[in-house]
Backbone as JSON Lines, residues from 0, in Angstrom:
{"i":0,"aa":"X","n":[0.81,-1.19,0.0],"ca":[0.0,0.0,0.0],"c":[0.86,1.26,0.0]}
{"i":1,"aa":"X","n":[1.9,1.11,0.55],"ca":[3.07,2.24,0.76],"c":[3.58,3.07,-0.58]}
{"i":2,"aa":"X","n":[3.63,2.26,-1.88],"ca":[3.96,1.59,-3.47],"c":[2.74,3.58,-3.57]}
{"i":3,"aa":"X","n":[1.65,2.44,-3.34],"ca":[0.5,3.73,-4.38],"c":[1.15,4.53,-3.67]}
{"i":4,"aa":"X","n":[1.22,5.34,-2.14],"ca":[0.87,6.86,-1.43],"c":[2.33,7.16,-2.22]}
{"i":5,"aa":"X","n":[3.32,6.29,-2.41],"ca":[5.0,7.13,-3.18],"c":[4.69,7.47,-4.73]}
{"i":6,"aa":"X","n":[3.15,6.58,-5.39],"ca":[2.56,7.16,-6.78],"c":[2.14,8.19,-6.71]}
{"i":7,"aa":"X","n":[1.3,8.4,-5.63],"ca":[0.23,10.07,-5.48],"c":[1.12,10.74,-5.22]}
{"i":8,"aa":"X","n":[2.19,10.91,-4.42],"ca":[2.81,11.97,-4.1],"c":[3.72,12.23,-5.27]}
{"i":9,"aa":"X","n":[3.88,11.48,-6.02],"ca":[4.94,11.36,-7.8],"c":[4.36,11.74,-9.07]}
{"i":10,"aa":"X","n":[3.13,11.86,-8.25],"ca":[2.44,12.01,-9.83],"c":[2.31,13.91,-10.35]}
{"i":11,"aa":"X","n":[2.27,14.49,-9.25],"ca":[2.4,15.9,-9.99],"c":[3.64,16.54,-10.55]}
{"i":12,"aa":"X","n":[5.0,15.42,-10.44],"ca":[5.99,15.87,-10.86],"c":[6.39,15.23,-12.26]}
{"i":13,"aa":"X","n":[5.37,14.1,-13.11],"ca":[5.03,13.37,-13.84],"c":[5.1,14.26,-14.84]}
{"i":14,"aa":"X","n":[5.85,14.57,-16.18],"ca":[5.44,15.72,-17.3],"c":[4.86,15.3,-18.69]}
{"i":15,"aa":"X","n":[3.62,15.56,-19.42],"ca":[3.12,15.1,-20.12],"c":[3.47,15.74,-21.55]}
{"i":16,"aa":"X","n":[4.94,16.19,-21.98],"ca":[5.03,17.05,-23.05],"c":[4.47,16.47,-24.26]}
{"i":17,"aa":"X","n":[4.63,17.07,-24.95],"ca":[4.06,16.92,-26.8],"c":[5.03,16.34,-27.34]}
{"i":18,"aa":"X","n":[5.03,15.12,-28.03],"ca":[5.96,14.24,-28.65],"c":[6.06,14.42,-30.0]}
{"i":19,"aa":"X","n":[6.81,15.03,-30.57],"ca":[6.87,15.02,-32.61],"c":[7.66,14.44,-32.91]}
{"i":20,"aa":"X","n":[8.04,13.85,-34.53],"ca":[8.69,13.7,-34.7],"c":[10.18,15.35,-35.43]}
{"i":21,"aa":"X","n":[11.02,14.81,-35.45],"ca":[11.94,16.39,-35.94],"c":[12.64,15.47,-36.73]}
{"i":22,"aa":"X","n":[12.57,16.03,-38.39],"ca":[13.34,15.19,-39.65],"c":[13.3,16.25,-40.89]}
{"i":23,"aa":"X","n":[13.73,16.05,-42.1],"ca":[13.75,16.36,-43.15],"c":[14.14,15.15,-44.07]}
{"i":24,"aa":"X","n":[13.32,15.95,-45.44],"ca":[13.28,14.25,-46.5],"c":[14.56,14.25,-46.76]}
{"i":25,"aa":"X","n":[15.32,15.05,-46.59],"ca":[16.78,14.67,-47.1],"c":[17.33,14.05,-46.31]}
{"i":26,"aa":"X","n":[16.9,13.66,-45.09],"ca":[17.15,12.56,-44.37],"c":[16.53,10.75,-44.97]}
{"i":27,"aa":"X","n":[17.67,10.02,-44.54],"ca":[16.46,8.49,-45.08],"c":[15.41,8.08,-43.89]}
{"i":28,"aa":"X","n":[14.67,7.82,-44.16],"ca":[13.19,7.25,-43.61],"c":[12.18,8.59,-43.34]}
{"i":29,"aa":"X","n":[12.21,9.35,-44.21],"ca":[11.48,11.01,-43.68],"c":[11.37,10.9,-45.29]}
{"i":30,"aa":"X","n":[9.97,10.79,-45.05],"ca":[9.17,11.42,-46.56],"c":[7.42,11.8,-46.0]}
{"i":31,"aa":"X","n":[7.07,12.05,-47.21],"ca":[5.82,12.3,-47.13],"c":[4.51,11.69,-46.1]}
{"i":32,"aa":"X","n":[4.55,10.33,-46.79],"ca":[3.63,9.34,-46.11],"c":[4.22,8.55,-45.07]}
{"i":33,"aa":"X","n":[5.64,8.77,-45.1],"ca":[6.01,7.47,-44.24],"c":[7.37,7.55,-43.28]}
{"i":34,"aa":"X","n":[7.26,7.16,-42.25],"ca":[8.39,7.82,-41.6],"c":[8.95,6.69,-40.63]}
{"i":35,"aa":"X","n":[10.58,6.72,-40.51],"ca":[11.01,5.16,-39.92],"c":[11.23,5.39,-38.14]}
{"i":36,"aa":"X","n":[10.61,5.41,-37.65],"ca":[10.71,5.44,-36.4],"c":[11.43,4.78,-35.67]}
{"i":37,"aa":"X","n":[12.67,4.24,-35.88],"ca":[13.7,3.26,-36.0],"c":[14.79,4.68,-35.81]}
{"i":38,"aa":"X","n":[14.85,5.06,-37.13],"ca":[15.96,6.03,-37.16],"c":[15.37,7.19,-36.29]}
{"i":39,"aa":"X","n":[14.32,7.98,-36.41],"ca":[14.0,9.46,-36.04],"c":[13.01,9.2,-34.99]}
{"i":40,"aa":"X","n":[13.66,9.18,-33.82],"ca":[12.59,9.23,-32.49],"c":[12.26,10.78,-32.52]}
{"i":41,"aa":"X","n":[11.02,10.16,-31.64],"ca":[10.29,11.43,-31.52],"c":[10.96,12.47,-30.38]}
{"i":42,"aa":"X","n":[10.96,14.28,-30.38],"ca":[11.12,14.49,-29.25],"c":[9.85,15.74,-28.87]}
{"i":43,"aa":"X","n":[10.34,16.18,-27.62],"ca":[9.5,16.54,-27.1],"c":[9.59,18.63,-27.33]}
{"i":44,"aa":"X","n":[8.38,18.89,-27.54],"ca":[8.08,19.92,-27.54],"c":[8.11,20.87,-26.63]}
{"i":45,"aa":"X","n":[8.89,22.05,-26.42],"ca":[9.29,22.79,-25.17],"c":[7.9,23.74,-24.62]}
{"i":46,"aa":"X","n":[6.82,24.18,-25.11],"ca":[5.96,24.54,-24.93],"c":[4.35,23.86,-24.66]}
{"i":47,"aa":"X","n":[3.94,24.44,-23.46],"ca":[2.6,23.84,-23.3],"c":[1.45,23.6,-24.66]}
{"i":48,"aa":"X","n":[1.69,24.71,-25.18],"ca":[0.26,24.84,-26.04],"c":[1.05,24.39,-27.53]}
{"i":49,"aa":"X","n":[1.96,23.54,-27.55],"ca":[2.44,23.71,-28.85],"c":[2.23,22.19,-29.99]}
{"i":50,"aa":"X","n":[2.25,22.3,-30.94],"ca":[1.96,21.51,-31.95],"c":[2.57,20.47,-32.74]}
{"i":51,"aa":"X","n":[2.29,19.8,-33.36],"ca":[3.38,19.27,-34.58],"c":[3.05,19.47,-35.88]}
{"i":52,"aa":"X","n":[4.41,19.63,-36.52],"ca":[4.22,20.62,-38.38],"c":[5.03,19.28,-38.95]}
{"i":53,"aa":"X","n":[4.03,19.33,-40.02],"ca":[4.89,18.99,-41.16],"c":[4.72,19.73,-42.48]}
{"i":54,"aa":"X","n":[5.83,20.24,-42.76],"ca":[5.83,20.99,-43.81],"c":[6.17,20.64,-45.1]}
{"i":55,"aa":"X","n":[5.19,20.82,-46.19],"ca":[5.14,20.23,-48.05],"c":[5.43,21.42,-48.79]}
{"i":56,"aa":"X","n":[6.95,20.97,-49.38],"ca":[7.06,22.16,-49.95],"c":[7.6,21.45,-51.62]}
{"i":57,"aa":"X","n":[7.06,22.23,-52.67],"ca":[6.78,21.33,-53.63],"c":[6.97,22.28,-54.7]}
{"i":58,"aa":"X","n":[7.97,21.9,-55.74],"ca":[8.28,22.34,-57.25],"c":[8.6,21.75,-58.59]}
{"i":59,"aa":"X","n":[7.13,21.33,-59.24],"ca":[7.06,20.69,-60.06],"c":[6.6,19.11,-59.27]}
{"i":60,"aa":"X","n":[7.61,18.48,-59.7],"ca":[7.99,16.73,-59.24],"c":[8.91,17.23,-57.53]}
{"i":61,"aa":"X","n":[9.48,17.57,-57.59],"ca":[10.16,18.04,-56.48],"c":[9.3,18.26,-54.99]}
{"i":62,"aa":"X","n":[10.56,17.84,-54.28],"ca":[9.32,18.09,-52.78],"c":[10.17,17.8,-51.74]}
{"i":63,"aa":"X","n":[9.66,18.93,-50.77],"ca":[10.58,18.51,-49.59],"c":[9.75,18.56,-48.29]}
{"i":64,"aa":"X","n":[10.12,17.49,-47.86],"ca":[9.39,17.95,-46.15],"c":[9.96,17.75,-44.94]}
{"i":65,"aa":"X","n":[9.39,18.67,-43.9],"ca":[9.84,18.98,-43.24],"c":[8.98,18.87,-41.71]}
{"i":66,"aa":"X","n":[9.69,18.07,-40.69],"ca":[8.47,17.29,-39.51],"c":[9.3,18.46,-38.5]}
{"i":67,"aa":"X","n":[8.36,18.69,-37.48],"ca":[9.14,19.66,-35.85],"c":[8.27,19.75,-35.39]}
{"i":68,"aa":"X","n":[8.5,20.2,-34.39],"ca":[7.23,20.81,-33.04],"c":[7.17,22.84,-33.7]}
{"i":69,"aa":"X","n":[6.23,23.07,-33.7],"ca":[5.53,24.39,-33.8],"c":[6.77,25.61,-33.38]}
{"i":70,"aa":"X","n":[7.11,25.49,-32.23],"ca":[7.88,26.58,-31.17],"c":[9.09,26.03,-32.01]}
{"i":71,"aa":"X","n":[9.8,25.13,-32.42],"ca":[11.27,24.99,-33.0],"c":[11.04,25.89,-34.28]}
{"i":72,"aa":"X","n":[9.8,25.77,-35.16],"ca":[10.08,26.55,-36.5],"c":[9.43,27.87,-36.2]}
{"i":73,"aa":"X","n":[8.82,28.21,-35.79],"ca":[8.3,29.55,-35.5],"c":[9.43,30.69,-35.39]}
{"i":74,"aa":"X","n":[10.78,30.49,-35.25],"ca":[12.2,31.51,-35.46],"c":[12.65,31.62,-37.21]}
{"i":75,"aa":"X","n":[12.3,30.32,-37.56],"ca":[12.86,30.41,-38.78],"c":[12.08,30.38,-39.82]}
{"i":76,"aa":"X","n":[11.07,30.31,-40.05],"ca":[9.93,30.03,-40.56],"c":[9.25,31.47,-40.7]}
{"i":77,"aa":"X","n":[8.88,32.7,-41.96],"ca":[8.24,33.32,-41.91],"c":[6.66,32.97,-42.26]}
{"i":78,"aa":"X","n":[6.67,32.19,-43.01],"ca":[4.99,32.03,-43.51],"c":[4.09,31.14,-43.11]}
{"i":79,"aa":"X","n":[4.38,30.87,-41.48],"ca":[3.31,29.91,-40.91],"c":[1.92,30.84,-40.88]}
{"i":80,"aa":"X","n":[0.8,29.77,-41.34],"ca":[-0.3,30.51,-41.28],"c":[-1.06,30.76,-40.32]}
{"i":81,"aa":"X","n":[-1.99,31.59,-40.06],"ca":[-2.49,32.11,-38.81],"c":[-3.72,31.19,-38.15]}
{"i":82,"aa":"X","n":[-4.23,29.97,-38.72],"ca":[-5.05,29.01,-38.31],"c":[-4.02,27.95,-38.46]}
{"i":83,"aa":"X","n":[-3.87,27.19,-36.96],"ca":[-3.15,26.36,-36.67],"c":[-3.8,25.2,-36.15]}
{"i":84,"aa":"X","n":[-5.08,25.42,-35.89],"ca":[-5.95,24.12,-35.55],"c":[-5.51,22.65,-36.3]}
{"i":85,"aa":"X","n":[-5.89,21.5,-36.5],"ca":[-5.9,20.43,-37.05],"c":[-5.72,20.2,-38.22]}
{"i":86,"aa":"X","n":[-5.19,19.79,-39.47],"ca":[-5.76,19.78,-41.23],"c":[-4.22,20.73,-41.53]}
{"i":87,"aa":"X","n":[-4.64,20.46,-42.6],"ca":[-3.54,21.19,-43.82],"c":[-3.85,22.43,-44.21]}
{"i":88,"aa":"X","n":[-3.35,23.49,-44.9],"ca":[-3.59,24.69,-45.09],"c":[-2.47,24.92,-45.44]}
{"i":89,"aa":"X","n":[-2.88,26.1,-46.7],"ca":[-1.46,26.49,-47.48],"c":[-0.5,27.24,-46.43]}
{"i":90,"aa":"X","n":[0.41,27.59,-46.88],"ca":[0.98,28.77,-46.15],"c":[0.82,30.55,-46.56]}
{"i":91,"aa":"X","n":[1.13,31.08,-45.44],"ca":[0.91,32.37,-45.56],"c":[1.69,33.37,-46.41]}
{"i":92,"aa":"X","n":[0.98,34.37,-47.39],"ca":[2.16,35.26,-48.13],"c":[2.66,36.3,-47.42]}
{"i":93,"aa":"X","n":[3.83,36.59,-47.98],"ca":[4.89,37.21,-47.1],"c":[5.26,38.76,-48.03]}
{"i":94,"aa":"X","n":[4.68,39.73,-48.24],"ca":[4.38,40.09,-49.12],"c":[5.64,41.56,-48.96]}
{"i":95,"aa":"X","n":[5.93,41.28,-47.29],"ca":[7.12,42.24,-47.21],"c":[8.09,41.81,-46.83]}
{"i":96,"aa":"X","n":[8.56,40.67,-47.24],"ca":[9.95,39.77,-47.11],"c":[11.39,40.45,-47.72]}
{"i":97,"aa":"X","n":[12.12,40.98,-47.55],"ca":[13.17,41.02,-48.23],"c":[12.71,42.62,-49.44]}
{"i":98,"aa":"X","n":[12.0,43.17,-49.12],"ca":[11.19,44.47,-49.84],"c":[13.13,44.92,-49.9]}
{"i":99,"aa":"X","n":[13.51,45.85,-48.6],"ca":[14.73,46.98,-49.06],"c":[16.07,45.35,-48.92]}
{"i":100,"aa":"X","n":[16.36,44.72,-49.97],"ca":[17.58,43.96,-50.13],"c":[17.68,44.27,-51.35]}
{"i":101,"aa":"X","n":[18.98,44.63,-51.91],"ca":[19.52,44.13,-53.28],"c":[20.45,43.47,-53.41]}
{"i":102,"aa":"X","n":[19.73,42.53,-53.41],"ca":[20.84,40.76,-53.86],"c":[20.91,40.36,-55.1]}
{"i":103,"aa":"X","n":[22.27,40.41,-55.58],"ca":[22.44,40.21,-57.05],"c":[23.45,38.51,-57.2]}
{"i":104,"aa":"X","n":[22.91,37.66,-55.91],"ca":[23.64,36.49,-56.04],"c":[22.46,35.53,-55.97]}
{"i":105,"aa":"X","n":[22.34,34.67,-57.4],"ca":[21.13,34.0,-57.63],"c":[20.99,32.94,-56.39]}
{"i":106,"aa":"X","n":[21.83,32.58,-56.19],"ca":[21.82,30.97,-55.47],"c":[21.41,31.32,-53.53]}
{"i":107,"aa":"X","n":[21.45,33.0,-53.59],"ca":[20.88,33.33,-51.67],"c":[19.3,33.28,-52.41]}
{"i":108,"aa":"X","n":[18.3,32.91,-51.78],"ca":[16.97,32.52,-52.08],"c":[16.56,33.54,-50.99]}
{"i":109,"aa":"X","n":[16.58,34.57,-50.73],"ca":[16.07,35.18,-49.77],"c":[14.55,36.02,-49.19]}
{"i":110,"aa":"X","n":[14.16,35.15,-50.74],"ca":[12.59,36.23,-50.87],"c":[11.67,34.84,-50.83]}
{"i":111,"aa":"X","n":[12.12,34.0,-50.49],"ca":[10.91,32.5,-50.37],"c":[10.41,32.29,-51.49]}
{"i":112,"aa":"X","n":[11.01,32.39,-52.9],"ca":[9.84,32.12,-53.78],"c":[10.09,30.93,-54.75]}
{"i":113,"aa":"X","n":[10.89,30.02,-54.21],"ca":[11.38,28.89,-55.22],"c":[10.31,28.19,-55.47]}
{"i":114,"aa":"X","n":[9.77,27.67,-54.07],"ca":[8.37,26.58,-54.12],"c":[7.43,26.97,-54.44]}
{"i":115,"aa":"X","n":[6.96,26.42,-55.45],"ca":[5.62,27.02,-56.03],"c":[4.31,26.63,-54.84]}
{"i":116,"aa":"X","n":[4.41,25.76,-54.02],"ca":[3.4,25.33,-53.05],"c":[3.96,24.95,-51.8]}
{"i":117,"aa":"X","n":[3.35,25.72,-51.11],"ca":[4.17,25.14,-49.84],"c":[2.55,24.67,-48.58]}
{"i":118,"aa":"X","n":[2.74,23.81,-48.0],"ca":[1.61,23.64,-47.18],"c":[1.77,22.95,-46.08]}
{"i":119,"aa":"X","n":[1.18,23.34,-44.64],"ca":[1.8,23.3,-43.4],"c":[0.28,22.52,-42.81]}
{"i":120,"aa":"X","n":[0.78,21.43,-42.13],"ca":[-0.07,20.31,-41.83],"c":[0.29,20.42,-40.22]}
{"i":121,"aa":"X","n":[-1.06,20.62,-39.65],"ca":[-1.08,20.61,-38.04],"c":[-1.39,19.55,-37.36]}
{"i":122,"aa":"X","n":[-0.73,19.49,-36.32],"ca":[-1.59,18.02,-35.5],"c":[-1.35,18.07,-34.35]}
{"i":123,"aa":"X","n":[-2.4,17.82,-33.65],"ca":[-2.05,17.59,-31.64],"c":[-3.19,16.37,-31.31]}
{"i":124,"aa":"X","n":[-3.86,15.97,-32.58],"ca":[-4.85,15.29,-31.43],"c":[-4.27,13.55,-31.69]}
{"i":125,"aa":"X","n":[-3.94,13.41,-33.01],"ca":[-3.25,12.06,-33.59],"c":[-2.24,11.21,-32.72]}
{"i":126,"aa":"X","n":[-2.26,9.8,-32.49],"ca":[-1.85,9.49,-31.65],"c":[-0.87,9.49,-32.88]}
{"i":127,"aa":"X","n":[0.93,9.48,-31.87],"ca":[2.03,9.09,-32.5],"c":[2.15,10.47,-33.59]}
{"i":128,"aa":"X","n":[1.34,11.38,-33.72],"ca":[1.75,12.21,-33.89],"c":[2.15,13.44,-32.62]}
{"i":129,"aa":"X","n":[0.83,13.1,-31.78],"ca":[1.8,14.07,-30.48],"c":[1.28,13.03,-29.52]}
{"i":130,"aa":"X","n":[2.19,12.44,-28.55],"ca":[2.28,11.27,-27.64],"c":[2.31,11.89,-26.45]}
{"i":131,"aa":"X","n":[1.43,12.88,-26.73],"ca":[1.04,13.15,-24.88],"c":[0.16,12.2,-24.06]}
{"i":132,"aa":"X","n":[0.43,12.82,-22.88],"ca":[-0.44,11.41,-22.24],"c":[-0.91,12.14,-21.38]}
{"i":133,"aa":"X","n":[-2.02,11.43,-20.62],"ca":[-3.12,12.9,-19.79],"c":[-3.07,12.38,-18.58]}
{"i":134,"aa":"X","n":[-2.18,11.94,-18.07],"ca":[-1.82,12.23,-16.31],"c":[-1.99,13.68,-16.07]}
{"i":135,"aa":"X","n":[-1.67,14.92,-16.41],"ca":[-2.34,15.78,-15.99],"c":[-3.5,16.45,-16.2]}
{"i":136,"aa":"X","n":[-4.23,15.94,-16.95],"ca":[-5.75,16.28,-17.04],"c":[-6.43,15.03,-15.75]}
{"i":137,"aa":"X","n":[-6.21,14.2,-16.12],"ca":[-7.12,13.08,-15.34],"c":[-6.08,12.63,-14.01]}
{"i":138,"aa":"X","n":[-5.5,13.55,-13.29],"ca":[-4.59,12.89,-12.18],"c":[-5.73,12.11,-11.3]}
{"i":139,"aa":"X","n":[-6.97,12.31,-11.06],"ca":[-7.73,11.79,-10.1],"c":[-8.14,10.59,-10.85]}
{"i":140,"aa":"X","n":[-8.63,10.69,-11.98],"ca":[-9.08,9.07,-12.2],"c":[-8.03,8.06,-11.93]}
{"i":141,"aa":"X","n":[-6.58,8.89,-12.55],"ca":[-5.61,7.41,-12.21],"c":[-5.6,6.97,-10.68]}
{"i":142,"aa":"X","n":[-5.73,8.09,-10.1],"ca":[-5.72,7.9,-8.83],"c":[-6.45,7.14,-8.23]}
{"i":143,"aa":"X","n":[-7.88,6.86,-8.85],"ca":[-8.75,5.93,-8.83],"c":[-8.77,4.39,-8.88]}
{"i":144,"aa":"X","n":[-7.99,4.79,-10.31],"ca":[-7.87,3.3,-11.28],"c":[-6.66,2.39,-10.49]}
{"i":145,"aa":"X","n":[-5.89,2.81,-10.33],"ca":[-4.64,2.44,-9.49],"c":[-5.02,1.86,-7.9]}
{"i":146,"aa":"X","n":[-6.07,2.58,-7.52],"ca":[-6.25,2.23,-5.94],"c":[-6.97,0.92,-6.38]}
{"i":147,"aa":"X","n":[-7.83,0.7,-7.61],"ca":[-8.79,0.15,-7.39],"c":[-7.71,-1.25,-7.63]}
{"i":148,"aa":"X","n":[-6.61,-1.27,-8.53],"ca":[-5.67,-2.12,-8.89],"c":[-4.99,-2.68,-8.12]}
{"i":149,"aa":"X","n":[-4.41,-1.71,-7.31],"ca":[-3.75,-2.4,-5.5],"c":[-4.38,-2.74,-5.12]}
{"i":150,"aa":"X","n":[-5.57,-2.67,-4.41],"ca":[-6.42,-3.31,-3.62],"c":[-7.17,-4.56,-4.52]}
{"i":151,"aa":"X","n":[-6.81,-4.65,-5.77],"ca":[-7.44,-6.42,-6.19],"c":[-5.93,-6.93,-5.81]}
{"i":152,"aa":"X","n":[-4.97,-6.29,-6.18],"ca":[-3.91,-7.35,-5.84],"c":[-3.24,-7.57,-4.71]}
{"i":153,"aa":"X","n":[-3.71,-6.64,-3.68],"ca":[-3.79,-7.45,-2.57],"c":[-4.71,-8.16,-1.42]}
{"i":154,"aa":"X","n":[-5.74,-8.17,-2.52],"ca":[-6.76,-8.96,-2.17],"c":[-6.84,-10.45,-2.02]}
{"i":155,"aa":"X","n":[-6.28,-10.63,-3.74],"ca":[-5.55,-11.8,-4.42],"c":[-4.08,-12.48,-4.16]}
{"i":156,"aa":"X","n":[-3.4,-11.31,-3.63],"ca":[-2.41,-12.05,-3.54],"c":[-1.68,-12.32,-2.06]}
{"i":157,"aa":"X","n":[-2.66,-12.64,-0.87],"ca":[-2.76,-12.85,0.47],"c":[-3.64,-13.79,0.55]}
């Protein structure tokens, strides 16, 4: 019985972060549909309210994508769009990017406009896409479920 009261007192220090995966297709096992979870474990997202992206960015036959948690690309990333809920959605235009530069070296891309399509795919509720776990929403039911578990097994096993 001693076991559960060292669970209850453990459980508010228990952290339930947001699990993504973080890759690019120019990595092997990181593409579109399919991803090797072998090579690219998932990690965890530094913010409460934050998400997982995968980003389709596409020219012609060409395509690149790109998996992270929300708060990692949000520094580097100008054209995340302003509905971040669930689903896919293009990305946002950037219409004052790079306005006062004069860059006369083809190969700095500094105005975002190579990809003809780019589209930013949200997710928090998908399992294995974010592997949170709700010990802190439901601390009392476990608290429940657990008592009710010790006490069959030491019901049973006396």
């Amino acid at each position: 019985m001693w076991l559960l009261y060292l669970f209850i007192a453990l459980i508010p220090q228990i952290s339930c972060e947001l699990w993504c995966y973080s890759c690019v297709s120019s990595q092997p096992g990181c593409e579109e549909f399919y991803l090797n979870w072998y090579i690219h474990g998932a990690i965890t997202c530094p913010r409460e309210d934050d998400k997982c992206v995968k980003i389709i960015e596409r020219k012609g036959v060409d395509k690149f994508i790109t998996r992270d948690c929300l708060s990692n690309l949000e520094g580097q990333r100008k054209d995340i769009p302003a509905d971040r809920y669930d689903g896919c959605r293009k990305s946002a235009e950037q219409p004052k990017l790079a306005v006062y530069v004069e860059n006369h070296i083809p190969q700095l891309e500094i105005t975002n406009e190579y990809w003809d399509e780019v589209t930013y795919c949200f997710c928090e509720f998908d399992q294995w896409c974010n592997h949170g776990c709700f010990l802190s929403s439901n601390k009392y039911t476990l608290i429940i479920i657990l008592s009710f578990i010790f006490t069959y097994f030491l019901r049973f096993n006396h």
